[in-house]
C-alpha angles and dihedrals in degrees: 000000000000095000090057088057093051096257107145100170116116113257128215114190116215115186142165093201108045131145136186094263093054092044092053092048095051093045092050088049089059106264115160092226145340113224123184121209127282091044131172116257090228091055091053092047091049090051091049089051090053090048092053090048089054090051091050091048091047092050092049091048091049090050092050091049092050091049090050091051090051092050091050091048091051093051 
């Protein structure tokens, strides 16, 4: 799993040979989406939008955690 290796980037799986079992596994592992070829351009763009939202949320959460650590260190 990517998270176990320290990879925190959102993942979108694009495949030409997917099945329900694989789709369930990757989604449970935290993938943004599982798209099977041929896929709609709008579906890919929507998934990319969700991925960027996750990055923004992650960045905001990391900033809040860093600020909290600084406040604790100052006390």
